[in-house]
Each structure stands twice: as C-alpha cells, then as structure tokens.
Coordinates of C-alpha atoms and ligand atoms in Angstrom, one line a residue:
M1 CA 56.0 -68.5 -17.8
N2 CA 56.2 -65.8 -20.9
I3 CA 54.6 -63.2 -19.6
D4 CA 56.2 -60.0 -18.4
T5 CA 55.0 -59.5 -15.1
S6 CA 57.7 -56.4 -14.6
A7 CA 54.2 -53.8 -13.8
L8 CA 52.7 -55.8 -11.3
F9 CA 55.8 -55.6 -9.3
A10 CA 55.5 -51.6 -9.4
P11 CA 55.5 -50.0 -5.9
I12 CA 52.4 -48.3 -4.9
V13 CA 51.5 -44.7 -2.6
I14 CA 47.9 -45.1 -1.3
N15 CA 46.9 -41.7 0.7
G16 CA 51.2 -42.1 1.6
H17 CA 51.5 -45.3 2.6
V18 CA 53.8 -47.7 0.4
L19 CA 52.3 -51.1 -0.7
K20 CA 55.7 -53.3 -2.4
N21 CA 53.5 -54.4 -5.7
R22 CA 50.2 -54.5 -7.4
L23 CA 49.1 -57.8 -6.4
S24 CA 46.4 -58.3 -3.0
V25 CA 45.1 -61.2 -1.8
A26 CA 40.5 -60.0 -2.5
P27 CA 38.4 -60.8 0.7
M28 CA 37.3 -64.3 1.4
T29 CA 34.7 -65.0 4.1
R30 CA 36.1 -68.6 5.5
V31 CA 34.3 -69.5 8.4
T32 CA 37.3 -70.5 10.5
A33 CA 36.4 -67.9 14.1
T34 CA 35.1 -68.9 17.0
Q35 CA 31.4 -69.1 17.6
D36 CA 31.3 -65.6 19.3
G37 CA 33.1 -64.3 16.6
R38 CA 37.0 -63.9 17.4
A39 CA 39.7 -64.8 14.8
T40 CA 41.9 -67.8 15.5
E41 CA 45.1 -69.5 15.1
K42 CA 44.2 -71.2 12.4
M43 CA 43.2 -68.0 10.8
T44 CA 46.7 -66.2 11.5
R45 CA 48.6 -69.0 10.0
Y46 CA 46.3 -69.0 7.2
Y47 CA 46.5 -65.2 6.3
E48 CA 50.4 -64.9 7.3
R49 CA 51.0 -67.1 3.9
F50 CA 49.6 -65.0 1.7
A51 CA 52.2 -62.1 3.0
R52 CA 55.1 -64.5 3.3
G53 CA 53.9 -65.5 -0.2
G54 CA 54.9 -61.4 -1.8
F55 CA 51.5 -60.2 -1.5
G56 CA 51.4 -56.7 -1.1
A57 CA 48.8 -56.7 0.3
V58 CA 46.3 -58.7 1.8
S59 CA 42.2 -58.4 2.8
T60 CA 40.9 -60.3 5.1
E61 CA 37.4 -62.0 5.0
G62 CA 33.8 -59.9 5.0
I63 CA 34.0 -59.4 9.4
Y64 CA 30.6 -58.4 10.7
T65 CA 30.3 -54.6 12.7
D66 CA 27.7 -55.1 15.3
Q67 CA 25.4 -57.0 17.5
A68 CA 22.2 -56.6 16.1
F69 CA 21.9 -57.6 12.1
S70 CA 25.2 -58.0 10.6
Q71 CA 26.8 -61.2 11.0
G72 CA 26.1 -63.3 8.0
Y73 CA 27.1 -66.5 8.9
H74 CA 28.4 -68.4 11.9
D75 CA 31.5 -68.5 12.8
Q76 CA 32.5 -65.6 10.5
P77 CA 34.3 -63.8 13.0
G78 CA 33.2 -59.4 14.2
L79 CA 34.6 -56.3 15.1
S80 CA 32.0 -55.7 17.5
D81 CA 33.6 -55.1 20.1
D82 CA 36.9 -55.3 21.9
A83 CA 37.6 -59.1 22.5
Q84 CA 37.2 -59.4 18.7
A85 CA 39.0 -56.5 17.8
N86 CA 41.9 -57.7 20.2
A87 CA 41.6 -61.4 18.7
W88 CA 43.0 -59.9 15.4
K89 CA 45.8 -58.2 16.6
P90 CA 47.8 -61.7 15.9
V91 CA 46.5 -61.8 11.8
V92 CA 47.6 -58.4 12.2
N93 CA 50.9 -58.8 13.0
G94 CA 51.3 -61.8 11.1
I95 CA 50.3 -59.8 7.5
K96 CA 52.5 -56.7 8.1
S97 CA 55.4 -59.2 9.3
H98 CA 56.5 -60.0 5.6
G99 CA 55.9 -56.3 4.9
S100 CA 52.4 -56.5 3.7
F101 CA 49.4 -54.3 4.0
A102 CA 46.8 -55.2 6.3
I103 CA 43.0 -54.7 5.3
A104 CA 39.9 -55.0 7.4
Q105 CA 37.0 -55.5 5.1
V106 CA 33.9 -54.9 7.3
M107 CA 29.9 -55.9 6.2
H108 CA 26.6 -56.2 6.8
A109 CA 24.8 -58.8 5.5
G110 CA 21.4 -57.4 5.6
A111 CA 18.8 -59.2 3.7
I112 CA 21.1 -61.8 2.6
S113 CA 22.3 -63.1 6.4
Q114 CA 22.5 -66.7 7.3
G115 CA 23.8 -67.0 10.7
N116 CA 23.4 -64.7 13.0
R117 CA 23.9 -65.6 16.8
H118 CA 22.3 -62.0 17.5
R119 CA 19.1 -62.3 15.7
D120 CA 16.6 -64.7 14.5
A121 CA 15.5 -62.2 11.7
T122 CA 16.9 -60.5 9.2
V123 CA 16.8 -56.7 7.8
G124 CA 16.8 -54.7 4.8
P125 CA 15.8 -51.6 3.0
S126 CA 12.3 -53.4 1.9
P127 CA 10.3 -56.4 2.9
I128 CA 11.3 -58.4 -0.4
Q129 CA 12.1 -61.9 -0.5
P130 CA 15.9 -62.2 -1.5
K131 CA 16.6 -63.9 -4.6
G132 CA 18.8 -67.2 -4.8
E133 CA 19.3 -69.9 -2.0
Q134 CA 21.4 -70.0 0.8
M135 CA 25.0 -71.2 0.6
A136 CA 25.2 -74.4 1.8
F137 CA 29.2 -74.4 2.3
Y138 CA 28.6 -71.3 5.1
N139 CA 25.7 -73.9 6.6
G140 CA 22.9 -72.3 4.7
K141 CA 19.5 -74.0 3.7
G142 CA 16.7 -73.3 1.4
R143 CA 15.2 -69.6 0.8
Y144 CA 16.3 -66.4 2.3
A145 CA 13.9 -65.4 4.9
L146 CA 11.7 -62.3 4.1
P147 CA 13.6 -59.3 5.7
G148 CA 11.9 -56.1 7.7
E149 CA 12.0 -52.8 6.2
M150 CA 14.7 -50.6 8.3
T151 CA 13.8 -48.5 10.3
E152 CA 15.7 -45.0 10.2
D153 CA 17.1 -45.5 14.1
Q154 CA 18.0 -49.1 12.3
I155 CA 19.7 -47.6 9.4
A156 CA 21.3 -44.7 11.7
D157 CA 22.7 -47.7 14.0
A158 CA 23.8 -49.8 11.0
I159 CA 26.4 -46.3 9.7
R160 CA 27.5 -46.3 13.3
S161 CA 28.7 -49.5 13.7
F162 CA 30.4 -49.6 10.8
A163 CA 32.5 -46.7 11.9
E164 CA 33.1 -48.5 15.5
A165 CA 34.3 -51.6 13.8
A166 CA 36.4 -49.5 11.6
G167 CA 38.1 -47.7 14.5
R168 CA 38.3 -50.9 16.5
A169 CA 40.2 -52.3 13.4
V170 CA 42.6 -49.3 13.1
D171 CA 43.1 -48.7 17.2
T172 CA 42.7 -51.8 18.5
A173 CA 44.0 -54.3 16.2
G174 CA 46.7 -52.3 14.0
F175 CA 44.9 -52.7 10.7
D176 CA 46.6 -50.3 8.0
A177 CA 43.6 -49.8 6.2
V178 CA 40.0 -50.7 6.5
E179 CA 37.6 -51.9 3.5
I180 CA 33.5 -50.9 3.1
H181 CA 32.2 -53.8 1.4
G182 CA 28.8 -52.0 -0.7
A183 CA 29.3 -55.3 -3.2
N184 CA 28.0 -58.2 -4.1
G185 CA 24.4 -58.3 -2.3
Y186 CA 25.0 -57.7 1.2
L187 CA 23.2 -54.7 3.0
L188 CA 24.8 -51.5 1.6
D189 CA 24.7 -53.4 -2.2
Q190 CA 20.4 -53.8 -1.4
F191 CA 20.0 -50.1 -0.5
L192 CA 21.9 -49.8 -4.6
T193 CA 19.8 -52.5 -5.9
D194 CA 17.0 -50.8 -7.9
Y195 CA 14.6 -54.6 -7.1
A196 CA 15.7 -55.1 -3.5
N197 CA 15.3 -51.5 -2.6
R198 CA 11.6 -50.2 -2.7
R199 CA 11.9 -47.8 -0.2
T200 CA 10.1 -44.4 -1.1
D201 CA 12.2 -41.7 1.6
R202 CA 15.6 -40.2 0.8
W203 CA 16.8 -43.7 0.5
G204 CA 14.8 -45.4 -2.2
G205 CA 14.6 -44.3 -5.7
S206 CA 16.7 -42.1 -7.4
T207 CA 20.6 -44.2 -7.8
E208 CA 21.7 -41.1 -6.0
N209 CA 19.3 -42.0 -3.1
R210 CA 19.7 -45.5 -3.6
A211 CA 24.2 -45.1 -3.2
R212 CA 23.4 -42.4 0.2
L213 CA 23.8 -45.4 2.4
I214 CA 27.1 -46.1 0.9
L215 CA 28.4 -42.5 0.8
E216 CA 26.8 -42.3 4.7
T217 CA 29.0 -45.1 5.8
F218 CA 31.8 -43.8 3.9
K219 CA 31.7 -40.3 5.5
A220 CA 31.2 -41.5 9.0
V221 CA 34.1 -44.1 8.5
R222 CA 36.4 -41.3 7.6
A223 CA 35.3 -39.4 9.7
K224 CA 36.0 -42.1 12.9
V225 CA 39.7 -42.9 11.1
G226 CA 40.5 -40.0 10.5
A227 CA 42.1 -38.6 7.0
K228 CA 45.0 -40.5 7.4
V229 CA 44.2 -43.9 7.2
P230 CA 42.8 -45.7 3.5
V231 CA 39.5 -46.0 3.7
G232 CA 37.7 -47.8 0.5
V233 CA 34.5 -49.4 -0.9
R234 CA 34.0 -52.4 -2.7
I235 CA 31.3 -51.9 -5.6
S236 CA 29.5 -54.9 -7.9
Q237 CA 27.1 -55.8 -9.8
G238 CA 26.6 -59.1 -9.8
K239 CA 25.9 -60.9 -6.1
V240 CA 26.4 -64.0 -4.2
N241 CA 22.8 -64.7 -5.1
D242 CA 22.2 -62.9 -8.5
F243 CA 25.6 -63.1 -10.3
G244 CA 24.2 -61.4 -14.1
H245 CA 22.9 -58.9 -12.1
K246 CA 23.6 -55.5 -14.1
W247 CA 22.8 -51.7 -13.3
A248 CA 19.5 -50.0 -15.4
D249 CA 21.4 -46.9 -16.4
A250 CA 24.7 -48.5 -17.2
E251 CA 27.4 -45.9 -17.2
R252 CA 24.9 -43.1 -15.9
D253 CA 25.2 -44.9 -12.8
A254 CA 28.3 -45.9 -12.6
E255 CA 29.2 -42.0 -13.2
I256 CA 27.2 -41.1 -10.2
I257 CA 28.1 -44.2 -7.8
F258 CA 32.1 -44.0 -8.7
G259 CA 31.9 -40.2 -9.2
S260 CA 30.3 -39.8 -6.0
L261 CA 32.8 -41.9 -3.9
A262 CA 35.4 -40.1 -5.1
D263 CA 34.5 -36.7 -3.9
A264 CA 33.4 -38.2 -0.7
G265 CA 37.3 -38.6 -0.3
A266 CA 37.7 -42.3 -1.2
D267 CA 41.2 -43.3 -1.0
F268 CA 40.3 -46.8 -3.4
I269 CA 37.6 -48.0 -4.9
H270 CA 37.9 -51.9 -5.7
V271 CA 35.8 -53.3 -8.6
T272 CA 34.7 -57.0 -9.2
E273 CA 32.9 -58.4 -12.1
Y274 CA 33.3 -62.0 -13.2
E275 CA 36.0 -61.4 -15.6
A276 CA 37.4 -58.3 -14.8
W277 CA 38.3 -57.3 -18.7
K278 CA 35.1 -57.4 -20.0
P279 CA 32.8 -54.3 -20.8
A280 CA 30.4 -53.3 -17.9
F281 CA 27.4 -53.3 -19.9
H282 CA 27.5 -53.3 -24.0
S283 CA 29.4 -55.9 -26.0
S284 CA 32.0 -53.0 -26.7
G285 CA 32.1 -50.4 -23.7
R286 CA 34.4 -50.3 -21.0
S287 CA 34.8 -52.5 -18.4
L288 CA 34.1 -51.4 -14.5
M289 CA 37.7 -50.9 -14.0
R290 CA 37.5 -48.3 -16.6
L291 CA 34.8 -46.3 -15.6
A292 CA 35.8 -46.1 -11.9
K293 CA 39.1 -44.9 -13.2
D294 CA 37.3 -42.6 -15.6
F295 CA 35.2 -41.5 -13.0
A296 CA 37.1 -41.1 -10.0
P297 CA 40.4 -40.3 -11.1
R298 CA 41.9 -39.9 -8.1
A299 CA 40.9 -43.0 -6.5
T300 CA 43.3 -46.1 -6.2
I301 CA 41.5 -48.5 -8.1
F302 CA 41.4 -52.7 -7.1
A303 CA 40.2 -54.6 -9.9
N304 CA 39.1 -58.5 -9.0
G305 CA 37.5 -61.7 -11.2
G306 CA 39.9 -63.9 -13.5
L307 CA 42.9 -61.8 -12.5
H308 CA 44.9 -65.6 -12.0
D309 CA 45.4 -65.1 -15.7
I310 CA 48.2 -63.2 -15.3
A311 CA 47.9 -61.8 -18.7
Q312 CA 45.1 -60.4 -18.1
A313 CA 46.3 -58.6 -15.1
V314 CA 49.2 -57.1 -17.0
T315 CA 46.2 -55.7 -19.5
A316 CA 44.4 -54.8 -16.2
L317 CA 46.6 -52.5 -15.0
D318 CA 46.1 -50.7 -18.5
D319 CA 42.6 -50.8 -18.3
G320 CA 41.8 -48.7 -15.2
A321 CA 43.1 -50.9 -12.4
D322 CA 46.2 -49.5 -10.3
I323 CA 46.1 -52.8 -8.0
V324 CA 44.7 -56.4 -9.0
T325 CA 43.3 -58.6 -6.2
I326 CA 43.2 -62.2 -6.8
A327 CA 40.7 -65.2 -4.7
R328 CA 40.6 -68.1 -5.9
G329 CA 44.0 -67.8 -7.1
A330 CA 45.6 -67.3 -3.9
L331 CA 43.9 -70.0 -2.3
A332 CA 45.5 -72.0 -5.3
N333 CA 48.6 -70.3 -4.9
P334 CA 49.5 -68.7 -1.8
D335 CA 52.9 -67.4 -2.8
L336 CA 52.0 -66.4 -6.2
P337 CA 53.8 -63.1 -6.2
K338 CA 57.0 -65.0 -5.7
R339 CA 56.2 -67.8 -8.0
L340 CA 55.4 -64.5 -10.8
S341 CA 59.4 -63.4 -9.9
S342 CA 61.0 -67.0 -10.4
R343 CA 58.9 -67.7 -13.3
D344 CA 57.4 -70.7 -12.1
A345 CA 53.7 -71.9 -13.2
L346 CA 50.7 -71.2 -11.2
S347 CA 48.6 -74.1 -10.0
A348 CA 45.0 -74.2 -10.9
F349 CA 42.2 -74.1 -8.0
D350 CA 40.7 -76.6 -6.8
P351 CA 37.4 -76.1 -5.3
T352 CA 37.0 -79.5 -3.2
I353 CA 39.0 -77.1 -0.6
L354 CA 35.9 -75.0 0.1
G355 CA 33.9 -78.1 0.6
P356 CA 31.6 -79.3 2.2
I357 CA 32.0 -76.3 4.1
A358 CA 34.2 -73.6 3.2
N359 CA 36.4 -73.3 6.6
I360 CA 39.8 -73.5 6.7
K361 CA 41.2 -76.7 6.1
E362 CA 45.3 -78.1 7.3
T363 CA 45.5 -79.3 4.4
E364 CA 45.6 -75.7 2.4
L365 CA 48.0 -74.5 5.6
A366 CA 50.6 -77.1 4.4
M367 CA 50.6 -75.8 1.0
Ligands
FMN401 C1 35.8 -69.0 -0.3 C2 34.9 -67.3 -1.3 C3 34.7 -66.4 -0.4 C4 34.5 -65.2 -0.6 N1 33.9 -63.9 0.3 C5 33.5 -62.9 0.1 C6 34.1 -62.1 1.1 O1 34.0 -62.3 2.4 N2 33.8 -60.7 1.2 C7 34.0 -60.2 -0.4 O2 34.0 -58.7 -1.0 N3 34.0 -61.0 -1.3 C8 34.3 -62.0 -1.4 N4 34.3 -63.4 -2.2 C9 34.4 -62.9 -3.6 C10 36.4 -62.6 -4.0 O3 36.4 -61.8 -3.2 C11 35.8 -62.2 -5.7 O4 35.3 -61.5 -5.8 C12 35.7 -63.3 -6.3 O5 36.2 -64.5 -5.9 C13 36.2 -63.7 -7.8 O6 37.3 -63.2 -8.1 P1 38.2 -64.3 -8.4 O7 38.2 -64.5 -9.9 O8 39.9 -63.7 -7.7 O9 38.2 -65.5 -7.6 C14 34.9 -64.6 -2.0 C15 35.0 -65.5 -2.6 C16 35.3 -67.2 -2.3 C17 36.1 -67.7 -3.2

C-alpha cells in the first residue's frame, strides 16, 4: 500500500482521555448474546481481536436499554439490569487489555424493533407504518409492526432507561465512553424524521422539536455519568429501512442538529453516510462530517461510511473528521491498523460472514 497513513496514527484526546490512534471499530449488531441479553464469551473473543489488531477504539453493537420497548433483535445484548452489565465486564477488559478505548453504544429500537422478549408490541413517535421490511439476517420477516404512539410517560421512561443503561455501562461494566444511538432509523432517529414523527406536541413539528428527544436523552445520560465520561451521539440521514433519506432543510437542519449537540456539550458526534466523503445534500456541497465539524467545532467528529478505502480515510481527516470508524472493513481485517503499519494489503469484505444469520462465526474468530 502506497499511501501515507501517518495521520491516522496520531493520538487524540477526548475529554481528557487519550486514544492512541484515529482508527475505531464502528458499532455492529451481531446477535450473539444469550437469549436474556447477556454478553457471551464468544463476544469477548470477537471484540478483543479488534483491540489486539491495533484499533485505538472499539465500539460495541447497539445495546438495548430497558425491559420494555427498547430491544430490537433476538439475541441482542442489553444493559437493562446488573446481570447484563456484569456480563460486559470480560468484553471491556479484553478491549482495554490491548490499550484500546471501549465505547458502549446504547440504543432503543422503537418502531423498527423486530424481536423483543419483553413486549409483543412496538412504540414510536407516531402510529405510522415503518418503511421497508424486517431484516432476515436478524431473524426478521415481513413488514414491521404498526407502532403505538408513545405517551409522555413512555417518553420519560425511555429517556431514563438510556441514562440508567449508560450508568451501568460505565460504573458496572467499566466502559470508557458512551455513544447514544441517534441514527439509522431507531427510536431517536424516528423522532427526528419528519415522515415518522407527526406529533403536534413539543416532540414534533419543527426540526428543533424533532431533535428534542436526542437532546434530552443526551442531557440525561450526561447527568448520570458525569462530566468526565466522554458521551457522544451517532447521527445519520439514512436508515436501515430507508437508505436514501435526506433531511428536508438540508444544511439548516444540520446546523440545528449538530449545533444543539455542541451547545449541550457532546464530547463526540459520530456521523455516518454510505460514503462519508460525498456531499451530504447537493452535488457540490459539504460532506456530513464537514458540516458536523463546522457546526460543532469543539466536538470530536467520528466519521463512518466506506472508509476502509484508506486514501479516503486519510482525506477525511482534512474534511472534518477527527476519527474514522470502520465496520465491514474491520470484519474483513480485524487487524487493520497493524496491516496499515506494516504496509500489508487489506482483505476485501466477504458478506457471507453475515449469513444466513448475522451472528459471530467461529471462522471469523480464527482470522
Ligand atoms: C453487520 C452490521 C451490523 C451493524 N450494526 C450496527 C449497530 O448496531 N449500530 C450502528 O450504529 N450501526 C450498525 N451498523 C452500521 C455500521 O456501523 C456502519 O455504519 C456501516 O456498516 C457503514 O460503514 P462501513 O462502510 O465501514 O461498513 C452495522 C453494520 C453492519 C455491517
């Protein structure tokens, strides 16, 4: 490989915590927990490989927060009680034992939950049929259920559960940081999305109102974990059930969303697009990572999407990104940073790893 990758290996400080490089594993749901949501020994081996392979940070998959409506998938891990929190300890220790930074991603699936042992029904901002179909590789089939409209009490419960799950992530499991999943079509993004949120109360209508649940969740998590723990939010336009969605007010929406997260004190913002370097709205406009940096200059910007293209990963650091996160490229190359250091070629991602079910395969762990 003939690219100068040294910029990817410069350390960076997030809220007083040093990350040894700019390469992070993006969150990936692998449905390999126990049926009751406890992380497994297989998951410990899976996550540790990325840290051993040199990634400066490793993010978990989306972890559900409560024993009500948050769980999205069967065999998804949770942080909804102490037993689940304790089960994360070996995973966190494995990540940290190689000097990598351990990030817990907390999520609520909302209207696109397709497997929840605690509830048969789903909830969302409004009783609107979600677009798309359930994901077969997470044991889903057919259309999503029609969600119930969340009451004020249910919204308050969801916010509280994010905070409590984040508290368990840090205090019990030992994670270094918390990422709130505000992206990809899950509950917080459903509130942000104009067609999914038809509420006429303070949680719907203007972009400011639709972003309120993300902000209130951030503030509750911050209050729970304190000022010293890095807390960030993942934001996207596209969704697992609507890849091409764009914010209607384009850069003005970006300013409201990223600016309000900055004002609230987000330590990091994780933006994801299909190809991170592409203009977010118009053929010649700014990328989403650039917009995040411009409207939240003090936040560390994590950028994601196609950045296993290492030339693009290096360029991203000049286009608003502080850290690049890699998903499919990390599955193909759990030792990607080490390969870059030793100038070894990267392997291409093989999608059969994720079939027929996206659970962790022993063949991967042998890589
Ligand atoms: C198997 C798989 C599971 C994923 N699960 C999550 C998840 O739990 N949370 C999340 O925020 N993104 C999830 N993603 C999205 C990735 O984090 C990432 O945004 C996407 O794969 C694009 O990045 P890439 O081009 O580096 O693969 C998942 C992606 C894959 C391939």
